[in-house]
Coordinates of C-alpha atoms in Angstrom, one line a residue:
Chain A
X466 CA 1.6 36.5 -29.1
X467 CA 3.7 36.0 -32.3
X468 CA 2.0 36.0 -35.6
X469 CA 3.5 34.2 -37.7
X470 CA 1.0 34.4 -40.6
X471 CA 1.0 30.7 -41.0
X472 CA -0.8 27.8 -39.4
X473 CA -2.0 27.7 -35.6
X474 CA 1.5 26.1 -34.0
X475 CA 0.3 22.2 -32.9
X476 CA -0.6 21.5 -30.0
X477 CA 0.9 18.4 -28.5
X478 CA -1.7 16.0 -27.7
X479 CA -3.0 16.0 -23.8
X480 CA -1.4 13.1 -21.7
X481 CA -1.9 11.5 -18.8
X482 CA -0.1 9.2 -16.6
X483 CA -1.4 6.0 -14.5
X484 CA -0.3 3.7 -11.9
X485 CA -1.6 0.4 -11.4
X486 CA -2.7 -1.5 -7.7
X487 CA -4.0 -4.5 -6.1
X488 CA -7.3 -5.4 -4.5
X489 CA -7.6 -7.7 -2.1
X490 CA -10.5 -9.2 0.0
X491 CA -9.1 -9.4 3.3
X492 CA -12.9 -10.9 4.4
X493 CA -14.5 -14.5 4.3
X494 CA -17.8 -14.2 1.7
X495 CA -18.6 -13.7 -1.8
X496 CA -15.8 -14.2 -4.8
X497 CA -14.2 -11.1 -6.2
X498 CA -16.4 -9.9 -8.7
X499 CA -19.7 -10.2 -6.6
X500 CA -18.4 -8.7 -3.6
X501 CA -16.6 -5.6 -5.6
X502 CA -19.8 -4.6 -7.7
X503 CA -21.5 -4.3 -3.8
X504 CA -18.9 -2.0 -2.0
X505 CA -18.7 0.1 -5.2
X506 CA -21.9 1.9 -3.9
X507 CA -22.1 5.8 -5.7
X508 CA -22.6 8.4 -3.6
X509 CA -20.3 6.7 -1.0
X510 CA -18.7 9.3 1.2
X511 CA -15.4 9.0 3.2
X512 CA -13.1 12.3 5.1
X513 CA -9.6 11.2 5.1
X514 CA -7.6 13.8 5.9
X515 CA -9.2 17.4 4.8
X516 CA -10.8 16.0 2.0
X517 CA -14.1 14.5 1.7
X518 CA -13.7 11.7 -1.0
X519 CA -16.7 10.2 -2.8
X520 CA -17.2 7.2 -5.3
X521 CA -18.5 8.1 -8.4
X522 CA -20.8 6.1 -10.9
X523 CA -19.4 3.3 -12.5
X524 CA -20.3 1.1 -15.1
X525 CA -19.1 -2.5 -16.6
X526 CA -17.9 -4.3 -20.1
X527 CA -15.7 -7.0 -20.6
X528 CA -15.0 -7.7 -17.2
X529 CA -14.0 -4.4 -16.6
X530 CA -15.5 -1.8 -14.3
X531 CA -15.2 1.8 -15.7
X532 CA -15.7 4.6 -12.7
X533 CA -14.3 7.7 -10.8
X534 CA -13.1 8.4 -7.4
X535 CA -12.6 12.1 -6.6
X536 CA -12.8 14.5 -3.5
X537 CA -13.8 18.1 -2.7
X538 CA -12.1 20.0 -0.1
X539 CA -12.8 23.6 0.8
X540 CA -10.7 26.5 -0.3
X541 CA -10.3 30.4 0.1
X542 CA -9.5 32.3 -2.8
X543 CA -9.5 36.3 -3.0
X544 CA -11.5 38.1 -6.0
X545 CA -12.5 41.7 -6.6
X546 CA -15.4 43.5 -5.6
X547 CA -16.3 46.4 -7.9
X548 CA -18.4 47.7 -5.0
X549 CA -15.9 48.2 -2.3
X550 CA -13.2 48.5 -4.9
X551 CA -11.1 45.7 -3.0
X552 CA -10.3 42.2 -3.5
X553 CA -12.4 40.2 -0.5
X554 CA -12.0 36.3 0.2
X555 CA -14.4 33.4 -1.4
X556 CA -15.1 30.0 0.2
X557 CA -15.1 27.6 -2.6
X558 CA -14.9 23.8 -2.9
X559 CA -12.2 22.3 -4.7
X560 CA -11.5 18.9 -6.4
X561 CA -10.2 16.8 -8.6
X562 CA -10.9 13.6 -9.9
X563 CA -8.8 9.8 -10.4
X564 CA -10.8 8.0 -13.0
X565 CA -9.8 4.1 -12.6
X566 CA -10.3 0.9 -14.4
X567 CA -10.8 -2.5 -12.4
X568 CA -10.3 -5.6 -14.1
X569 CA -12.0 -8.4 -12.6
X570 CA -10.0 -11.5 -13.7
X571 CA -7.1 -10.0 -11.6
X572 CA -8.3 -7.4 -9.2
X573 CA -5.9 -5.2 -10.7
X574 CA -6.5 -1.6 -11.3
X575 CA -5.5 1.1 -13.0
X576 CA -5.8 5.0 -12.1
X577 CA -5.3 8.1 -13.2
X578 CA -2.4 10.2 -11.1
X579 CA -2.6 13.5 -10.6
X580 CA 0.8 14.5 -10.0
X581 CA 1.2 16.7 -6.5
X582 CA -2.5 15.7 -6.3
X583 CA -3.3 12.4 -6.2
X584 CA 0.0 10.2 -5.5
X585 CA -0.5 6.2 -5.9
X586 CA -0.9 6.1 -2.2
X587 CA -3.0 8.6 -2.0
X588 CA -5.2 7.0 -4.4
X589 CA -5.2 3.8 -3.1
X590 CA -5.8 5.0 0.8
X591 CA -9.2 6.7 -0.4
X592 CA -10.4 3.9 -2.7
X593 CA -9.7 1.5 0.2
X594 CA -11.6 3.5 2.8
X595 CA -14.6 4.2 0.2
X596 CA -14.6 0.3 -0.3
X597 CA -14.7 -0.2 3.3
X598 CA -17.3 1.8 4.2
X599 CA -19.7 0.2 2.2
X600 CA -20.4 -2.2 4.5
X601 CA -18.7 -3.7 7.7
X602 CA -18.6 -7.0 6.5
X603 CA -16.9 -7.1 3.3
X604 CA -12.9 -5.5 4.1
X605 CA -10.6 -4.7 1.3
X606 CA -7.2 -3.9 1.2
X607 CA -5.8 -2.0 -1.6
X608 CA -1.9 -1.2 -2.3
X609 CA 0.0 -0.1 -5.1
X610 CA 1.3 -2.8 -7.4
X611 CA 5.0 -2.4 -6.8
X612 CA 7.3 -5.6 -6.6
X613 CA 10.5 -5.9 -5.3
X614 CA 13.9 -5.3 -6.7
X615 CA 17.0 -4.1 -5.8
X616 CA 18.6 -0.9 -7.2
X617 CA 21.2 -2.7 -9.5
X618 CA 18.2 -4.9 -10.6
X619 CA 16.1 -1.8 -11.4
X620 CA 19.1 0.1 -13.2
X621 CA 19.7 -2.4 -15.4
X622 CA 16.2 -2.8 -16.3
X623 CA 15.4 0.4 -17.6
X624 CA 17.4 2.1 -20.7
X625 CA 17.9 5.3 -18.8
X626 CA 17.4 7.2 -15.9
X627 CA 15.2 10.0 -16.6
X628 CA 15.8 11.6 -13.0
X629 CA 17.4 10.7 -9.4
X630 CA 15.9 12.4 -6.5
X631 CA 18.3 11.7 -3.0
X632 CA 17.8 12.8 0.1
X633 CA 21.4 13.1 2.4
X634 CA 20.7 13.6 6.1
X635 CA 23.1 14.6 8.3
X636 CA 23.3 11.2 10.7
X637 CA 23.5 13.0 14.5
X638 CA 24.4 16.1 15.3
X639 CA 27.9 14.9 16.4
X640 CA 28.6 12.8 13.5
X641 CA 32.1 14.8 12.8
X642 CA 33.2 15.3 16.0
X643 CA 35.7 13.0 17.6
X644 CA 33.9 11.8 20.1
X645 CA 30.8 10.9 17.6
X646 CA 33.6 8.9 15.5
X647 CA 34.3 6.7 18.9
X648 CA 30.7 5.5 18.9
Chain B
X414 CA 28.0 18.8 1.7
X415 CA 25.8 18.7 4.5
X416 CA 28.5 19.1 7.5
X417 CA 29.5 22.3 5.3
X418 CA 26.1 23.8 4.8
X419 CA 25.1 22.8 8.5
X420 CA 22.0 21.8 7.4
X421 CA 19.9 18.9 9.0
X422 CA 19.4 17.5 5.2
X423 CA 19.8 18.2 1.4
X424 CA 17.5 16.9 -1.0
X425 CA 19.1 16.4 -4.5
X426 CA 17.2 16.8 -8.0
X427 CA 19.0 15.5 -10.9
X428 CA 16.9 15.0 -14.0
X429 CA 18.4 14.3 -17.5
X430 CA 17.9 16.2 -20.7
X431 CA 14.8 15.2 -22.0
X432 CA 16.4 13.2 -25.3
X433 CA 19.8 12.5 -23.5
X434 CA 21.4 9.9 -22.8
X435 CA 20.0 10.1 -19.5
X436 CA 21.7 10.4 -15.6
X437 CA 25.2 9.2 -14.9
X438 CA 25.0 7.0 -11.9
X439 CA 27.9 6.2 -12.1
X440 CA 29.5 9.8 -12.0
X441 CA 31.2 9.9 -8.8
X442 CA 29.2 12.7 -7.1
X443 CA 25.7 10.4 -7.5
X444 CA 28.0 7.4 -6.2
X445 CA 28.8 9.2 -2.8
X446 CA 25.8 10.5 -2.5
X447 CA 24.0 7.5 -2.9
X448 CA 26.3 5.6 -0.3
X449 CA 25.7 8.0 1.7
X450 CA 21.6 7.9 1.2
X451 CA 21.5 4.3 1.7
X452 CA 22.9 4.6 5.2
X453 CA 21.3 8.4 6.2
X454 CA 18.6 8.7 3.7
X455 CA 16.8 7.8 1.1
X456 CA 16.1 8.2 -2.7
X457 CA 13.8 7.5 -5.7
X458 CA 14.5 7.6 -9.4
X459 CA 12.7 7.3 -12.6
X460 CA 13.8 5.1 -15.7
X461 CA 12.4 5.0 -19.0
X462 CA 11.6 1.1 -19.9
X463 CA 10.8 0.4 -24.0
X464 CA 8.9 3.6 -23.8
X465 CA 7.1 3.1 -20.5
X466 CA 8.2 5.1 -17.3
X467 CA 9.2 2.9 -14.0
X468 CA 9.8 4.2 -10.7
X469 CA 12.3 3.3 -7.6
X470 CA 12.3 3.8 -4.2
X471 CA 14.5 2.5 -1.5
X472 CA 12.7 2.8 1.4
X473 CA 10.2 0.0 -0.4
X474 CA 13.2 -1.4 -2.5
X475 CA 10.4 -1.8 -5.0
X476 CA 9.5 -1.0 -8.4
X477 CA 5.9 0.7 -9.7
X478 CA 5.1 0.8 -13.1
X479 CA 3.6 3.5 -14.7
X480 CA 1.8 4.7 -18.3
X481 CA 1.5 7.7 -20.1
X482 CA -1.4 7.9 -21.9
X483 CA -3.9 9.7 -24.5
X484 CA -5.8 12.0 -22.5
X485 CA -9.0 13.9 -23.1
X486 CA -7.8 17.4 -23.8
X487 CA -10.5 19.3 -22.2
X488 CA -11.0 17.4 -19.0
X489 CA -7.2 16.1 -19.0
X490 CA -8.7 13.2 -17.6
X491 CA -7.1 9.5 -18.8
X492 CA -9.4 7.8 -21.2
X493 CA -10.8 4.9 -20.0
X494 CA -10.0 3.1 -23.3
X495 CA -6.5 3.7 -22.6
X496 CA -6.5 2.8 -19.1
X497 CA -8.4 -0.4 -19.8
X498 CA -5.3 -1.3 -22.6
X499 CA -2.3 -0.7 -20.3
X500 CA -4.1 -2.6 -17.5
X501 CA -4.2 -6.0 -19.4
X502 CA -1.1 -5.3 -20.8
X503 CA 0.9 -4.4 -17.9
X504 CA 2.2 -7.4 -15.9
X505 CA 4.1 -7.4 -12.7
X506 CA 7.3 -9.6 -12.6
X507 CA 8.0 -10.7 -8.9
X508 CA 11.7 -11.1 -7.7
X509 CA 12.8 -11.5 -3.9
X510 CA 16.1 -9.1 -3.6
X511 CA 15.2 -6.7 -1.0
X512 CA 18.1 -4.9 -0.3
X513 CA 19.3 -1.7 -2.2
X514 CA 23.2 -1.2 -3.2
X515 CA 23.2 -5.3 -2.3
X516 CA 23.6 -6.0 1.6
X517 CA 22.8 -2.6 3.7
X518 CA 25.6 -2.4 6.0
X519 CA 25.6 -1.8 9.4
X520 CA 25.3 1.9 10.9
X521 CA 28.8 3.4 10.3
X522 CA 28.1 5.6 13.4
X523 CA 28.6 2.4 15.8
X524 CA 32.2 0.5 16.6
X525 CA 32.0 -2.9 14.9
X526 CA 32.1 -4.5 18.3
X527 CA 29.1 -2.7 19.2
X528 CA 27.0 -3.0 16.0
X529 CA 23.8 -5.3 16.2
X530 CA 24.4 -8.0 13.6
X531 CA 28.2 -8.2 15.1
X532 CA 26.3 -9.6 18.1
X533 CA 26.2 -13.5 17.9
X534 CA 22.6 -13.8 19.7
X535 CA 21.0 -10.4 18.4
X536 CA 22.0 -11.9 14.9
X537 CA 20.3 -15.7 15.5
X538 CA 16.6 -13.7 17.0
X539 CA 17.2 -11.3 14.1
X540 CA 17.1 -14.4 11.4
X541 CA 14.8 -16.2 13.6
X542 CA 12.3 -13.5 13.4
X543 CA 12.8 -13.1 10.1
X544 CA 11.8 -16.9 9.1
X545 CA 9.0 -16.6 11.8
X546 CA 7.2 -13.9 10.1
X547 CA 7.9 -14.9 6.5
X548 CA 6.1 -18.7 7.7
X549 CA 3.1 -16.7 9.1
X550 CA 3.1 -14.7 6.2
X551 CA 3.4 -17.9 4.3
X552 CA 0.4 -19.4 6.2
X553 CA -1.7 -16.6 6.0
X554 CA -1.8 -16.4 2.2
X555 CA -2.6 -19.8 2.1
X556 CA -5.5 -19.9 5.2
X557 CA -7.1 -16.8 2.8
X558 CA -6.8 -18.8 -0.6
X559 CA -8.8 -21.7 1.0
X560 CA -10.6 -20.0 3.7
X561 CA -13.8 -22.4 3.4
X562 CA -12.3 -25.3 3.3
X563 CA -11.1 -24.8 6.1
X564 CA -13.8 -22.9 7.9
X565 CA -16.5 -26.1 7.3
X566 CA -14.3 -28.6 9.2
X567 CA -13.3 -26.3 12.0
X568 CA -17.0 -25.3 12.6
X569 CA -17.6 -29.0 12.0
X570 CA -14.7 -29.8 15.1
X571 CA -16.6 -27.3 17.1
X572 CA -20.2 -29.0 16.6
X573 CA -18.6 -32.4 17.9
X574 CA -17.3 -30.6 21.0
X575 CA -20.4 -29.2 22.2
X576 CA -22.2 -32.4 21.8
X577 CA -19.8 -34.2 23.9
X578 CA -20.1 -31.5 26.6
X579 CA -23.7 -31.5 26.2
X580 CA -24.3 -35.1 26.7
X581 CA -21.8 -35.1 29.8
X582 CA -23.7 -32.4 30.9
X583 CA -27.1 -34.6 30.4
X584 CA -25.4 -37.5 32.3
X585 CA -24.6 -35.3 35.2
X586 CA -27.7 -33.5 35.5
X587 CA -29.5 -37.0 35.5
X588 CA -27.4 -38.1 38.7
X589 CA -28.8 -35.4 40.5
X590 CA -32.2 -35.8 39.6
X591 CA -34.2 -36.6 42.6
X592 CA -36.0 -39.8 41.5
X593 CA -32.8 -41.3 40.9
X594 CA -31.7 -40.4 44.0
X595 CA -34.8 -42.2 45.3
X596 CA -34.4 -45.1 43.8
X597 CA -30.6 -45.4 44.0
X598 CA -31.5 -45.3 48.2
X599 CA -34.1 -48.0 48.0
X600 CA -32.0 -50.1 46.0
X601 CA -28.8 -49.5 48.0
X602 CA -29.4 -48.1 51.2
X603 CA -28.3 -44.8 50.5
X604 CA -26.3 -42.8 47.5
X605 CA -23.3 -43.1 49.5
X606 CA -23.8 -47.3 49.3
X607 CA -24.6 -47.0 45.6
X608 CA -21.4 -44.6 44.6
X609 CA -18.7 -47.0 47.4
X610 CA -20.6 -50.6 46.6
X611 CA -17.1 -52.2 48.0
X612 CA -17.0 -50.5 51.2

């Protein structure tokens, strides 16, 4: 640590970044408001993949319905025992949490992504499945809000590209040889 | 690159200076590699939009928006306040150009002669298929925005055909009643007389 005798150096504020995505009732029943308020049930439980993901509390203003979605999963960790004089392995649950907005005019809604975490699919898989299991009448269907548009389209939309990630495969393993170049 | 490495595949990370002027696409090592990508491969990229961040990929040829916002610097968790803003503000423009780099050629790996679209008939089922499942799609959007309207006349169809069966059924079960039978025997002869009165 540097001291330079003056101020404490700023700290930049926290951010966070969030996605936006789409539900839709793919059932025959209530309208949209009515039928989201019943399969967002708290306490709702749902193991997709390794993680158990549960809906959280939620709460509404404006049209808008404030809650969380988040999951636990079980981890091993190593810590040290004084008494043995060793490090020896823990069981502990991890999680994290996607805090979301729903706006009920559009069933649109907004969520918090937890980069390497909690990708946009990964949020909208688990918030599907929780609203599904709710009950086996109502069925929803929730997908990221994307639309399309080609890569020209895109480029010229934005001011600049802030990064390019490409994968090159190789096509077959005899893509150089001559006889590959016949086919 | 890859032939040279022998490796199966090569994922590529370019990200621009963080006040630059951003990544040259059009530099001639991101142009090859991109032709090559849209044949064998794939890649996503991330623009920066009137201060907002927007996202690519072309395996969906489609676009997601996305925030940065304030965010509690304990939990790190977005504020809902925040959330609540971008989400009525953000709005979704809707285009139809699927293809990236324009029209995705055929697989260079083929002869001409022998590539799928260069085949007259595999071409018309391609298109056909194509205009099938955009109709159905087209239909099933609008059987789910009027779902009841629909449902009440269908269920009332349905209600009308099992009261016709119903009553045919009544008529037929009354012909084999047995006191019709009767009477049908004293008034006739027999059943047979009554059914073939011109015989």
């Amino acid at each position: 640590v540097v001291d330079d005798g003056g101020a404490p150096p700023e700290v930049p504020p926290a951010t966070a970044r969030i996605s936006f995505a789409r539900i839709e009732s793919i059932s025959l029943g209530e309208p949209f408001p009515d039928a989201i308020r019943q399969s967002l049930a708290p306490g709702t439980s749902y193991w997709r993949y390794t993680r158990l993901w549960r809906m959280g509390q939620w709460q509404e203003l404006d049209g808008l319905l404030y809650g969380r979605i988040g999951f636990e999963a079980p981890a091993m960790t190593e810590v040290w025992n004084d008494e043995i004089a060793d490090f020896e392995e823990a069981a502990f649950h991890g999680g994290t949490t996607a805090p979301f907005v729903i706006d009920l005019s559009d069933q649109r809604v907004a969520f918090q992504v937890r980069p390497g975490v909690i990708r946009p699919t990964t949020f909208t898989g688990a918030l599907q499945a929780l609203l599904n299991t709710t009950s086996v009448l109502a069925r929803w269907r929730v997908h990221p809000d994307t639309y399309e548009v080609d890569w020209p389209t895109w480029l010229r939309s934005v001011d600049r590209v802030l990064q390019l990630r490409i994968r090159v495969e190789r096509p077959n393993p005899h893509y150089s040889t001559v006889s590959g170049s016949r086919l | 690159l890859i032939e040279g490495t022998n490796a199966r595949m090569a994922d590529l990370i370019l990200t621009a200076e963080q006040n630059g002027e951003g990544i040259d696409v059009d530099d001639t090592f991101v142009v090859e590699a991109l032709a090559h990508a849209d044949q064998y491969g794939k890649w996503s990229a991330e623009g920066e939009r009137a201060g907002y961040i927007s996202r690519w990929r072309s395996d969906e040829t489609a676009s997601a928006a996305e925030r940065t916002i304030e965010a509690d610097p304990e939990t790190q968790e977005a504020r809902f306040e925040g959330m609540a803003r971008e989400l009525r503000k953000a709005s979704t423009p809707r285009c139809g150009v699927i293809s990236p780099l324009g029209a995705r050629p055929a697989r260079g790996w083929l002869a001409p002669d022998l590539r799928p679209s260069h085949v007259p008939v595999v071409g018309l089922l391609r298109r056909t298929r194509r205009r099938v499942l955009a109709g159905v799609a087209a239909i099933e959007e609008d059987v789910r925005a009027n779902a009841v309207t629909i449902l009440l006349p269908e269920a009332g169809v349905g209600v009308a055909l099992s009261a016709v069966v119903l009553a045919a059924m009544a008529v037929f079960t009354t012909f084999f009643d047995d006191y019709y039978r009767r009477v049908l025997e004293t008034a006739s002869g027999s059943v047979r007389a009554a059914l073939l009165p011109y015989r």
